[in-house]
């Protein structure tokens, strides 16, 4: 067992998480050892008590009917990701980026850490309508996050030229590539799509230590190759870059050249993809003009509530809440969001784990869009917030986005100081 350095005061005046992290790093009183990785395994020590207190999987591992004894072998996680996991368990701090999110989300699911998964989902949500949409689409597809999957693919459709140039786009799975290549509507040319498929396949050749020859590219792409509409690819580009590359066989090349002179080819579709896309508009509404703090936590069961009316049919996709002032303990993070119809009946409820650190706003992405009819009142209810939060001041009773009018009204369900003028519930996101 490692000992603390005698001259280092690692306890007095330190927070619980600081002390626990010190004990983890210095291996003080550790009672479980992990061998992490595949070929070059790392020895990582920890404390059963801490692991079991945060994860039901670790609790069963140590306290179940057949508890683990001796070293625990973990081959499906690399050491860097395992250390991210331990840091989160010990301190509630998550070292997360789009570069490691797939690995971190995997360990969050494996060890059943719902709050860790929520932070991953929040990062994906914040990146879904950026050039990082291909990376979000890839992760969302892998982990069956259907709403994020749909939103990211829609963004790729509308911004394909930008998204397909993003560095993370070439890392998409074959399944994601297939979904994009099957689109009949996308805002880019067929030549752009062809170039991207070759770039994507070249990346996979490189990862498998193969040269990016036409034959190897053909092997990597497989059936995906026949989703490219080669008769619509720029003729000069096809003649100079494709025809003699080995990507297509001679019969396919002749067929494409023949299609340039009106003959029908038997290999590739010739229907032009529609680049004039018609989508529901993604709308975000904030009702506050300024943000203040703190909105003190309430004792007992209380509800912040607002009535909302929109003059168009919408799909409610998110509720925007005010975040905590300062850090939040694990026991105080859970929030429940409810949607009531115009009869006062509950039509949707969802639990949400608040972010752990100070943040003015936080978005609750609803697990499924909620259809709301035009000019029909609905109510947003949030159960009693257990932490000091930011709140909105000088709030607007009406907001307008083009011809869409959103009206906020006081709700009889509210048992706090939240009102049309101030308080909780910062806004909404919807499709219209």
mmCIF file of C-alpha atoms in Angstrom, residues 52-355:
data_model
loop_
_atom_site.group_PDB
_atom_site.id
_atom_site.type_symbol
_atom_site.label_atom_id
_atom_site.label_comp_id
_atom_site.label_asym_id
_atom_site.label_seq_id
_atom_site.Cartn_x
_atom_site.Cartn_y
_atom_site.Cartn_z
ATOM 1 C CA UNK A 52 -19.678 0.451 -5.534
ATOM 2 C CA UNK A 53 -21.199 3.693 -4.235
ATOM 3 C CA UNK A 54 -21.572 5.085 -7.779
ATOM 4 C CA UNK A 55 -22.111 2.068 -10.019
ATOM 5 C CA UNK A 56 -24.571 -0.830 -9.556
ATOM 6 C CA UNK A 57 -22.309 -2.910 -11.790
ATOM 7 C CA UNK A 58 -19.324 -2.426 -9.490
ATOM 8 C CA UNK A 59 -21.551 -3.039 -6.457
ATOM 9 C CA UNK A 60 -22.623 -6.418 -7.861
ATOM 10 C CA UNK A 61 -19.027 -7.160 -8.842
ATOM 11 C CA UNK A 62 -17.828 -6.752 -5.246
ATOM 12 C CA UNK A 63 -20.920 -7.600 -3.167
ATOM 13 C CA UNK A 64 -22.899 -9.994 -5.367
ATOM 14 C CA UNK A 65 -23.339 -13.736 -4.938
ATOM 15 C CA UNK A 66 -20.001 -14.417 -6.690
ATOM 16 C CA UNK A 67 -17.769 -11.444 -5.813
ATOM 17 C CA UNK A 68 -14.598 -10.856 -7.810
ATOM 18 C CA UNK A 69 -11.369 -11.759 -6.032
ATOM 19 C CA UNK A 70 -7.869 -10.841 -7.051
ATOM 20 C CA UNK A 71 -6.990 -8.680 -10.034
ATOM 21 C CA UNK A 72 -9.826 -7.731 -12.392
ATOM 22 C CA UNK A 73 -9.058 -7.948 -16.104
ATOM 23 C CA UNK A 74 -10.627 -5.261 -18.320
ATOM 24 C CA UNK A 75 -9.764 -5.782 -21.997
ATOM 25 C CA UNK A 76 -12.551 -3.801 -23.701
ATOM 26 C CA UNK A 77 -11.509 -0.374 -22.364
ATOM 27 C CA UNK A 78 -8.203 1.458 -22.789
ATOM 28 C CA UNK A 79 -6.376 2.836 -19.772
ATOM 29 C CA UNK A 80 -6.993 6.504 -20.653
ATOM 30 C CA UNK A 81 -10.765 5.973 -20.779
ATOM 31 C CA UNK A 82 -10.730 3.915 -17.574
ATOM 32 C CA UNK A 83 -8.957 6.791 -15.812
ATOM 33 C CA UNK A 84 -11.633 9.190 -17.108
ATOM 34 C CA UNK A 85 -14.216 6.847 -15.571
ATOM 35 C CA UNK A 86 -12.442 6.772 -12.200
ATOM 36 C CA UNK A 87 -12.005 10.544 -12.116
ATOM 37 C CA UNK A 88 -15.737 10.975 -12.698
ATOM 38 C CA UNK A 89 -16.640 8.439 -10.001
ATOM 39 C CA UNK A 90 -14.335 10.111 -7.463
ATOM 40 C CA UNK A 91 -14.926 13.789 -8.301
ATOM 41 C CA UNK A 92 -17.975 14.231 -10.572
ATOM 42 C CA UNK A 93 -15.610 15.852 -13.098
ATOM 43 C CA UNK A 94 -15.818 14.386 -16.599
ATOM 44 C CA UNK A 95 -12.915 14.884 -19.027
ATOM 45 C CA UNK A 96 -15.029 14.702 -22.173
ATOM 46 C CA UNK A 97 -14.569 15.798 -25.778
ATOM 47 C CA UNK A 98 -15.818 14.710 -29.183
ATOM 48 C CA UNK A 99 -12.528 12.837 -29.581
ATOM 49 C CA UNK A 100 -13.205 10.435 -26.695
ATOM 50 C CA UNK A 101 -16.999 10.557 -26.402
ATOM 51 C CA UNK A 102 -17.632 7.168 -28.008
ATOM 52 C CA UNK A 103 -15.307 5.405 -25.556
ATOM 53 C CA UNK A 104 -16.651 7.366 -22.564
ATOM 54 C CA UNK A 105 -20.270 6.691 -23.517
ATOM 55 C CA UNK A 106 -19.420 3.003 -23.778
ATOM 56 C CA UNK A 107 -18.080 2.851 -20.204
ATOM 57 C CA UNK A 108 -21.027 4.931 -18.940
ATOM 58 C CA UNK A 109 -23.395 2.319 -20.345
ATOM 59 C CA UNK A 110 -21.265 -0.640 -19.265
ATOM 60 C CA UNK A 111 -21.100 0.488 -15.633
ATOM 61 C CA UNK A 112 -24.638 1.972 -15.624
ATOM 62 C CA UNK A 113 -23.649 5.548 -14.776
ATOM 63 C CA UNK A 114 -26.705 7.472 -15.970
ATOM 64 C CA UNK A 115 -25.383 10.909 -15.001
ATOM 65 C CA UNK A 116 -22.200 10.292 -16.966
ATOM 66 C CA UNK A 117 -24.279 9.225 -19.968
ATOM 67 C CA UNK A 118 -26.392 12.383 -19.646
ATOM 68 C CA UNK A 119 -23.280 14.568 -19.865
ATOM 69 C CA UNK A 120 -22.236 12.701 -23.013
ATOM 70 C CA UNK A 121 -25.684 13.222 -24.505
ATOM 71 C CA UNK A 122 -25.544 16.935 -23.660
ATOM 72 C CA UNK A 123 -22.240 17.336 -25.514
ATOM 73 C CA UNK A 124 -23.653 15.502 -28.535
ATOM 74 C CA UNK A 125 -26.727 17.719 -28.465
ATOM 75 C CA UNK A 126 -24.597 20.874 -28.428
ATOM 76 C CA UNK A 127 -22.699 19.605 -31.503
ATOM 77 C CA UNK A 128 -25.599 18.220 -33.525
ATOM 78 C CA UNK A 129 -26.066 21.341 -35.666
ATOM 79 C CA UNK A 130 -22.397 22.031 -36.385
ATOM 80 C CA UNK A 131 -19.836 20.656 -38.816
ATOM 81 C CA UNK A 132 -19.323 17.897 -36.218
ATOM 82 C CA UNK A 133 -22.728 16.429 -37.149
ATOM 83 C CA UNK A 134 -21.134 13.370 -38.875
ATOM 84 C CA UNK A 135 -19.373 12.468 -35.615
ATOM 85 C CA UNK A 136 -22.610 12.924 -33.671
ATOM 86 C CA UNK A 137 -24.466 10.819 -36.250
ATOM 87 C CA UNK A 138 -21.883 8.061 -35.913
ATOM 88 C CA UNK A 139 -22.043 7.951 -32.095
ATOM 89 C CA UNK A 140 -25.838 8.328 -31.967
ATOM 90 C CA UNK A 141 -26.251 5.459 -34.444
ATOM 91 C CA UNK A 142 -23.922 3.200 -32.482
ATOM 92 C CA UNK A 143 -25.720 3.814 -29.176
ATOM 93 C CA UNK A 144 -29.265 3.969 -30.610
ATOM 94 C CA UNK A 145 -29.863 7.595 -29.584
ATOM 95 C CA UNK A 146 -32.650 7.962 -32.112
ATOM 96 C CA UNK A 147 -33.548 11.634 -31.670
ATOM 97 C CA UNK A 148 -29.908 12.730 -31.976
ATOM 98 C CA UNK A 149 -29.479 10.399 -34.924
ATOM 99 C CA UNK A 150 -32.396 12.017 -36.770
ATOM 100 C CA UNK A 151 -31.324 15.594 -35.968
ATOM 101 C CA UNK A 152 -27.697 15.053 -37.004
ATOM 102 C CA UNK A 153 -28.648 13.365 -40.288
ATOM 103 C CA UNK A 154 -31.015 16.255 -41.070
ATOM 104 C CA UNK A 155 -28.171 18.714 -40.476
ATOM 105 C CA UNK A 156 -25.872 16.694 -42.744
ATOM 106 C CA UNK A 157 -28.538 16.751 -45.474
ATOM 107 C CA UNK A 158 -28.886 20.528 -45.283
ATOM 108 C CA UNK A 159 -25.143 21.228 -44.931
ATOM 109 C CA UNK A 160 -23.545 18.291 -46.717
ATOM 110 C CA UNK A 161 -20.785 20.231 -48.460
ATOM 111 C CA UNK A 162 -19.509 21.540 -45.105
ATOM 112 C CA UNK A 163 -20.176 18.404 -43.039
ATOM 113 C CA UNK A 164 -18.543 15.945 -45.433
ATOM 114 C CA UNK A 165 -15.357 18.030 -45.331
ATOM 115 C CA UNK A 166 -15.163 17.841 -41.518
ATOM 116 C CA UNK A 167 -12.207 15.783 -40.202
ATOM 117 C CA UNK A 168 -14.413 13.364 -38.244
ATOM 118 C CA UNK A 169 -16.630 12.547 -41.245
ATOM 119 C CA UNK A 170 -14.223 9.930 -42.604
ATOM 120 C CA UNK A 171 -14.490 8.011 -39.314
ATOM 121 C CA UNK A 172 -18.167 7.189 -39.810
ATOM 122 C CA UNK A 173 -19.205 3.542 -39.840
ATOM 123 C CA UNK A 174 -20.347 1.737 -42.986
ATOM 124 C CA UNK A 175 -23.898 1.836 -41.656
ATOM 125 C CA UNK A 176 -23.758 5.628 -41.388
ATOM 126 C CA UNK A 177 -22.218 5.948 -44.832
ATOM 127 C CA UNK A 178 -24.995 3.787 -46.226
ATOM 128 C CA UNK A 179 -27.662 6.015 -44.635
ATOM 129 C CA UNK A 180 -26.132 9.114 -46.247
ATOM 130 C CA UNK A 181 -25.630 7.511 -49.659
ATOM 131 C CA UNK A 182 -29.256 6.344 -49.700
ATOM 132 C CA UNK A 183 -30.581 9.894 -49.327
ATOM 133 C CA UNK A 184 -32.607 11.142 -52.279
ATOM 134 C CA UNK A 185 -32.345 14.711 -50.972
ATOM 135 C CA UNK A 186 -29.005 16.239 -50.018
ATOM 136 C CA UNK A 187 -27.447 19.649 -50.516
ATOM 137 C CA UNK A 188 -24.339 18.794 -52.529
ATOM 138 C CA UNK A 189 -23.425 17.439 -55.957
ATOM 139 C CA UNK A 190 -23.012 13.785 -56.891
ATOM 140 C CA UNK A 191 -19.351 14.539 -57.574
ATOM 141 C CA UNK A 192 -18.979 15.721 -53.957
ATOM 142 C CA UNK A 193 -20.540 12.461 -52.779
ATOM 143 C CA UNK A 194 -18.220 10.396 -54.977
ATOM 144 C CA UNK A 195 -15.138 12.277 -53.745
ATOM 145 C CA UNK A 196 -16.209 11.779 -50.149
ATOM 146 C CA UNK A 197 -16.770 8.026 -50.548
ATOM 147 C CA UNK A 198 -13.245 7.667 -51.959
ATOM 148 C CA UNK A 199 -11.815 9.789 -49.126
ATOM 149 C CA UNK A 200 -13.722 7.714 -46.552
ATOM 150 C CA UNK A 201 -12.578 4.415 -48.081
ATOM 151 C CA UNK A 202 -8.966 5.667 -48.294
ATOM 152 C CA UNK A 203 -9.051 6.342 -44.550
ATOM 153 C CA UNK A 204 -10.177 2.773 -43.899
ATOM 154 C CA UNK A 205 -7.444 1.441 -46.192
ATOM 155 C CA UNK A 206 -4.889 3.418 -44.202
ATOM 156 C CA UNK A 207 -6.263 2.102 -40.895
ATOM 157 C CA UNK A 208 -5.847 -1.445 -42.229
ATOM 158 C CA UNK A 209 -2.310 -0.677 -43.536
ATOM 159 C CA UNK A 210 -3.392 -1.066 -47.168
ATOM 160 C CA UNK A 211 -2.581 1.156 -50.125
ATOM 161 C CA UNK A 212 -5.535 3.154 -51.408
ATOM 162 C CA UNK A 213 -5.568 1.399 -54.779
ATOM 163 C CA UNK A 214 -8.752 1.165 -56.819
ATOM 164 C CA UNK A 215 -9.038 -2.525 -56.046
ATOM 165 C CA UNK A 216 -8.681 -1.986 -52.287
ATOM 166 C CA UNK A 217 -11.126 0.924 -52.348
ATOM 167 C CA UNK A 218 -13.610 -1.291 -54.163
ATOM 168 C CA UNK A 219 -13.183 -4.011 -51.544
ATOM 169 C CA UNK A 220 -13.689 -1.549 -48.671
ATOM 170 C CA UNK A 221 -16.769 0.116 -50.150
ATOM 171 C CA UNK A 222 -18.444 -3.124 -51.239
ATOM 172 C CA UNK A 223 -22.194 -2.577 -51.825
ATOM 173 C CA UNK A 224 -21.830 1.130 -50.930
ATOM 174 C CA UNK A 225 -20.233 1.670 -54.328
ATOM 175 C CA UNK A 226 -23.560 1.027 -56.055
ATOM 176 C CA UNK A 227 -25.273 3.779 -54.063
ATOM 177 C CA UNK A 228 -23.176 6.423 -55.836
ATOM 178 C CA UNK A 229 -24.968 7.712 -58.941
ATOM 179 C CA UNK A 230 -21.932 7.642 -61.239
ATOM 180 C CA UNK A 231 -23.849 8.721 -64.392
ATOM 181 C CA UNK A 232 -24.429 12.073 -62.612
ATOM 182 C CA UNK A 233 -20.785 12.566 -61.574
ATOM 183 C CA UNK A 234 -18.934 15.325 -63.437
ATOM 184 C CA UNK A 235 -17.872 13.805 -66.772
ATOM 185 C CA UNK A 236 -14.326 15.182 -66.730
ATOM 186 C CA UNK A 237 -13.777 14.039 -63.134
ATOM 187 C CA UNK A 238 -15.130 10.592 -63.968
ATOM 188 C CA UNK A 239 -12.910 10.248 -67.041
ATOM 189 C CA UNK A 240 -9.727 11.455 -65.316
ATOM 190 C CA UNK A 241 -10.096 10.103 -61.764
ATOM 191 C CA UNK A 242 -12.494 7.141 -61.818
ATOM 192 C CA UNK A 243 -12.516 5.383 -65.175
ATOM 193 C CA UNK A 244 -8.933 4.071 -65.023
ATOM 194 C CA UNK A 245 -8.532 3.829 -61.231
ATOM 195 C CA UNK A 246 -9.745 0.242 -60.792
ATOM 196 C CA UNK A 247 -12.602 1.376 -58.553
ATOM 197 C CA UNK A 248 -15.107 0.235 -61.201
ATOM 198 C CA UNK A 249 -14.721 -2.757 -63.478
ATOM 199 C CA UNK A 250 -14.594 -2.292 -67.250
ATOM 200 C CA UNK A 251 -18.237 -3.218 -67.781
ATOM 201 C CA UNK A 252 -19.353 -0.625 -65.215
ATOM 202 C CA UNK A 253 -17.115 2.067 -66.736
ATOM 203 C CA UNK A 254 -18.490 1.432 -70.231
ATOM 204 C CA UNK A 255 -22.019 1.530 -68.861
ATOM 205 C CA UNK A 256 -21.439 4.954 -67.268
ATOM 206 C CA UNK A 257 -19.830 6.384 -70.420
ATOM 207 C CA UNK A 258 -22.767 5.053 -72.461
ATOM 208 C CA UNK A 259 -25.213 6.765 -70.105
ATOM 209 C CA UNK A 260 -23.615 10.084 -71.067
ATOM 210 C CA UNK A 261 -25.045 9.520 -74.557
ATOM 211 C CA UNK A 262 -28.534 8.572 -73.483
ATOM 212 C CA UNK A 263 -28.191 4.830 -72.971
ATOM 213 C CA UNK A 264 -29.559 3.375 -69.764
ATOM 214 C CA UNK A 265 -26.963 1.726 -67.525
ATOM 215 C CA UNK A 266 -27.714 -1.379 -65.524
ATOM 216 C CA UNK A 267 -25.550 -0.680 -62.470
ATOM 217 C CA UNK A 268 -26.170 2.762 -60.985
ATOM 218 C CA UNK A 269 -29.201 4.945 -60.281
ATOM 219 C CA UNK A 270 -29.594 8.032 -62.465
ATOM 220 C CA UNK A 271 -32.238 9.964 -60.531
ATOM 221 C CA UNK A 272 -30.874 13.380 -59.562
ATOM 222 C CA UNK A 273 -30.860 13.912 -55.801
ATOM 223 C CA UNK A 274 -33.043 16.823 -54.727
ATOM 224 C CA UNK A 275 -30.950 19.663 -53.313
ATOM 225 C CA UNK A 276 -33.940 21.934 -52.617
ATOM 226 C CA UNK A 277 -34.855 20.535 -49.249
ATOM 227 C CA UNK A 278 -38.032 21.365 -47.387
ATOM 228 C CA UNK A 279 -37.809 20.846 -43.641
ATOM 229 C CA UNK A 280 -39.663 21.746 -40.520
ATOM 230 C CA UNK A 281 -38.010 24.818 -39.068
ATOM 231 C CA UNK A 282 -35.920 24.255 -35.916
ATOM 232 C CA UNK A 283 -36.875 27.024 -33.473
ATOM 233 C CA UNK A 284 -35.416 28.090 -30.128
ATOM 234 C CA UNK A 285 -37.160 30.601 -27.857
ATOM 235 C CA UNK A 286 -35.745 32.182 -24.693
ATOM 236 C CA UNK A 287 -38.277 34.184 -22.722
ATOM 237 C CA UNK A 288 -35.882 36.150 -20.480
ATOM 238 C CA UNK A 289 -34.152 39.436 -21.272
ATOM 239 C CA UNK A 290 -31.566 39.032 -18.487
ATOM 240 C CA UNK A 291 -30.283 36.370 -16.087
ATOM 241 C CA UNK A 292 -29.853 36.793 -12.322
ATOM 242 C CA UNK A 293 -28.971 34.610 -9.320
ATOM 243 C CA UNK A 294 -29.629 32.951 -7.038
ATOM 244 C CA UNK A 295 -33.096 31.413 -7.256
ATOM 245 C CA UNK A 296 -33.108 29.696 -3.884
ATOM 246 C CA UNK A 297 -34.005 26.040 -3.531
ATOM 247 C CA UNK A 298 -37.409 25.350 -2.004
ATOM 248 C CA UNK A 299 -38.174 23.148 0.968
ATOM 249 C CA UNK A 300 -40.848 20.524 0.392
ATOM 250 C CA UNK A 301 -42.444 19.513 -2.890
ATOM 251 C CA UNK A 302 -43.046 22.537 -5.100
ATOM 252 C CA UNK A 303 -43.451 23.066 -8.836
ATOM 253 C CA UNK A 304 -42.275 25.726 -11.248
ATOM 254 C CA UNK A 305 -44.850 25.891 -14.044
ATOM 255 C CA UNK A 306 -45.771 27.990 -17.090
ATOM 256 C CA UNK A 307 -48.535 27.788 -19.666
ATOM 257 C CA UNK A 308 -47.475 28.077 -23.312
ATOM 258 C CA UNK A 309 -49.475 28.700 -26.481
ATOM 259 C CA UNK A 310 -48.126 28.640 -30.060
ATOM 260 C CA UNK A 311 -50.108 29.778 -33.096
ATOM 261 C CA UNK A 312 -48.751 26.973 -35.302
ATOM 262 C CA UNK A 313 -48.680 23.188 -35.098
ATOM 263 C CA UNK A 314 -45.356 22.277 -33.502
ATOM 264 C CA UNK A 315 -43.291 19.350 -32.269
ATOM 265 C CA UNK A 316 -41.884 20.222 -28.845
ATOM 266 C CA UNK A 317 -38.333 18.806 -28.735
ATOM 267 C CA UNK A 318 -36.612 20.389 -25.702
ATOM 268 C CA UNK A 319 -37.245 22.394 -22.543
ATOM 269 C CA UNK A 320 -34.543 24.910 -21.600
ATOM 270 C CA UNK A 321 -33.951 25.283 -17.861
ATOM 271 C CA UNK A 322 -31.735 27.559 -15.815
ATOM 272 C CA UNK A 323 -28.651 25.850 -14.422
ATOM 273 C CA UNK A 324 -27.032 25.763 -10.985
ATOM 274 C CA UNK A 325 -25.057 28.528 -9.316
ATOM 275 C CA UNK A 326 -21.935 26.619 -8.273
ATOM 276 C CA UNK A 327 -21.411 22.889 -7.943
ATOM 277 C CA UNK A 328 -24.292 20.471 -7.323
ATOM 278 C CA UNK A 329 -24.120 17.316 -5.209
ATOM 279 C CA UNK A 330 -25.218 14.020 -6.750
ATOM 280 C CA UNK A 331 -28.244 13.786 -4.444
ATOM 281 C CA UNK A 332 -29.597 17.157 -5.603
ATOM 282 C CA UNK A 333 -29.252 16.749 -9.356
ATOM 283 C CA UNK A 334 -32.446 14.948 -10.328
ATOM 284 C CA UNK A 335 -35.134 17.085 -11.971
ATOM 285 C CA UNK A 336 -38.478 15.915 -13.367
ATOM 286 C CA UNK A 337 -40.012 17.727 -16.340
ATOM 287 C CA UNK A 338 -43.708 17.211 -17.101
ATOM 288 C CA UNK A 339 -45.896 18.359 -19.983
ATOM 289 C CA UNK A 340 -49.648 18.761 -19.405
ATOM 290 C CA UNK A 341 -52.281 19.189 -22.121
ATOM 291 C CA UNK A 342 -54.992 21.866 -22.158
ATOM 292 C CA UNK A 343 -57.177 19.668 -19.938
ATOM 293 C CA UNK A 344 -54.457 19.507 -17.286
ATOM 294 C CA UNK A 345 -53.675 15.850 -17.973
ATOM 295 C CA UNK A 346 -50.054 14.716 -17.944
ATOM 296 C CA UNK A 347 -49.008 13.657 -21.461
ATOM 297 C CA UNK A 348 -45.249 13.387 -20.928
ATOM 298 C CA UNK A 349 -42.768 13.066 -18.071
ATOM 299 C CA UNK A 350 -38.994 12.788 -18.116
ATOM 300 C CA UNK A 351 -36.312 12.695 -15.442
ATOM 301 C CA UNK A 352 -33.174 14.727 -16.060
ATOM 302 C CA UNK A 353 -29.842 14.949 -14.237
ATOM 303 C CA UNK A 354 -28.749 18.560 -13.871
ATOM 304 C CA UNK A 355 -25.215 19.521 -14.855
#
